[in-house]
Amino acid sequence: MATIYQVSELAGVSLATVSRVMNNNTKVSDKTRAKVLQAMEELGYRPNAIAQSLASNRTNSVGVLVSELDGPFFGQVMEGIENELRLANKHVIITSGHSEEEKEKQCIEFLISRRCDALILQVDSVSDEYLLQLSTTIPTVLINRKVDAMAEFCTSLDNEQGGYLATKALIDKGHKSIAYIGGPDWKADSHERFVGHQRALTESGIEFNDALYFQGNFKETDGRDGFRQLMSTSIRFTGLACGNDEMASGAMKAARACGLVLPNDLSVVGFDNVTFARYLYPELTTIDNSAFSMGKTAAEIILKSVYKVEDIDIQNVFEPKLIDRNSIEFTPELK
Amino acid sequence: MATIYQVSELAGVSLATVSRVMNNNTKVSDKTRAKVLQAMEELGYRPNAIAQSLASNRTNSVGVLVSELDGPFFGQVMEGIENELRLANKHVIITSGHSEEEKEKQCIEFLISRRCDALILQVDSVSDEYLLQLSTTIPTVLINRKVDAMAEFCTSLDNEQGGYLATKALIDKGHKSIAYIGGPDWKADSHERFVGHQRALTESGIEFNDALYFQGNFKETDGRDGFRQLMSTSIRFTGLACGNDEMASGAMKAARACGLVLPNDLSVVGFDNVTFARYLYPELTTIDNSAFSMGKTAAEIILKSVYKVEDIDIQNVFEPKLIDRNSIEFTPELK
DNA sequence: TTGTAGGCGTTATCAC
DNA sequence: GTGATAACGCCTACAA
């Protein structure tokens, strides 16, 4: 593979000059530039990014760590990141930590030794303090997580508002007895969604009933288990809000298994607007989590703060919105 | 960030020795090794992968190009690749080409200039010749595609057999009038699936009827359109095989919209066993495409051929298998 | 077993 | 404008 040296020889100029035309840095006469370009063309020259990195102390790469590569959420985030970064000629190194603290830390070490210019992390296992400490070593932006001391480097959703909107959608269709299957309460996002749910209830004068609440772990099976548990009490409900779409899907299956017809007998609302939400039957009404936007924004934050690209407006917190599909029906008479 | 030089100073040895303990290369006395390790620890030394690459002419990175980052197929492939490679301490640089020839070529250029040690490509737009040519420049392995001249560097599924199995599953439940919604016939995989479909028919003495065939483009909307078109003819069918799961989903929705009850009035079988297949209603019976395995295998091929890892058995062609769920019912009497 | 020194392909700082 | 030349941080013969 041709090097800058061979190009300089063929063009009859010095190394430095070749380097200059590559980087459009200092002014180079048009004539010289043409000669160099010509030589590059002839040799099929491709700059060696590695050597550039070593010399310039810039790798033009950003490391990404996500929990799962094949989760429905991740793909959208990734797409948002990659699109944005590629336009700026940066590249993405990707790892996944599977929500295990040790693995996550290992991945981060790995990315650092690769001399990434910055990190984009979507992690739950690692502590706020660790992240804060890390961010003093290398520019770090967080996906779907908010650490106050580094707020400008976080992207997140207003989960409380999302939880509110979801339940509100049910209430607006006349539902008064509404169950909730949530994620783990120690996770900030699921906790907030749950709080939003309660706010919607309160606002409409509906009393929160603990028997209508089930805490799951965001898996489809938790939706199923939650639904069964909810049904096992004597309290009837016509609406069901879920902490995410997976659990909604599980609950819907379980409901049908109980002989319910959806959405007539039970209205369901999810959260995240994951890709498969519109493949469900009935198509799931849910809350858009703007995964793509978060990925895009994370990339923009880095473009702006690390690569000094101007004219970028950053929006750190996203407003959830209701994606209205077919899983909510007007409430039937309570039987 | 500490360099090898500082480590050598603190440890009171030479650069070379430090380098040696890092690479476990030549023998180093235990005493020296301990001193060096100690010094590294103290300084929080992290090897600079960039400098290592430049010096050793090895980046330990493999470039991956896929069509879409957020497709349901991709995540699994990616997970297979990353898992395998990370264990070997290689890393993954990722790009997406969106099925546009120009973009795909750009991505490849990009990965090459990044001096990846090898490439893993999942592409349709680019020609066999181009890939063949490319593989003379850099080790290249193909996902879900077979180019004869580089067969050992391809991973693929026996699509014909898959198409056969899908339709066979329908036939086994008594269906005799079976429609087919396929992908574009110029794509090798969808063509083969279609051929398999026809083989199953022929084998059972069922004549292929062109009016029961619709050619789509693998999108959900094509499934919908295909179903409508199929219904618009006067020929009735009780079974429907689709070229992929997306189209199956579209067709199922369209069928319900026509008032059919699934799977009683219509049995459907998909292809790919995409993540959301089990979220569909009824849960989709389909053909497993072993996306994860293909990714894993692609990584193994590279580990073996580029990084000289021993003891790896490679299986280039995967056998499809039926994932039996709930979307196929025994045939009703033809009305 | 350990040290010396040249090289990997660029960038960047000087001079001219 | 252009050309030497010293970094950048590490690897690897070759010597010792």
XYZ file of C-alpha atoms (C1' of nucleotides) in Angstrom, chain B residues 14 16-17 20 27-29 32 54-55, chain C residues 1-10:
20
model
C 14.828 -0.927 28.959
C 12.351 -3.582 24.983
C 11.916 -5.430 28.223
C 8.339 -8.073 26.135
C 11.384 -15.019 28.118
C 11.780 -12.456 30.818
C 13.011 -13.355 34.272
C 12.209 -8.371 35.994
C 1.577 1.167 13.614
C 4.611 -0.722 14.758
C 17.985 -12.624 29.719
C 18.463 -7.773 28.573
C 19.672 -3.460 25.953
C 20.370 -0.598 21.542
C 18.624 1.374 17.611
C 16.028 1.640 13.450
C 11.482 1.754 11.603
C 6.094 1.991 11.173
C 3.383 6.471 8.238
C 1.902 10.627 9.671
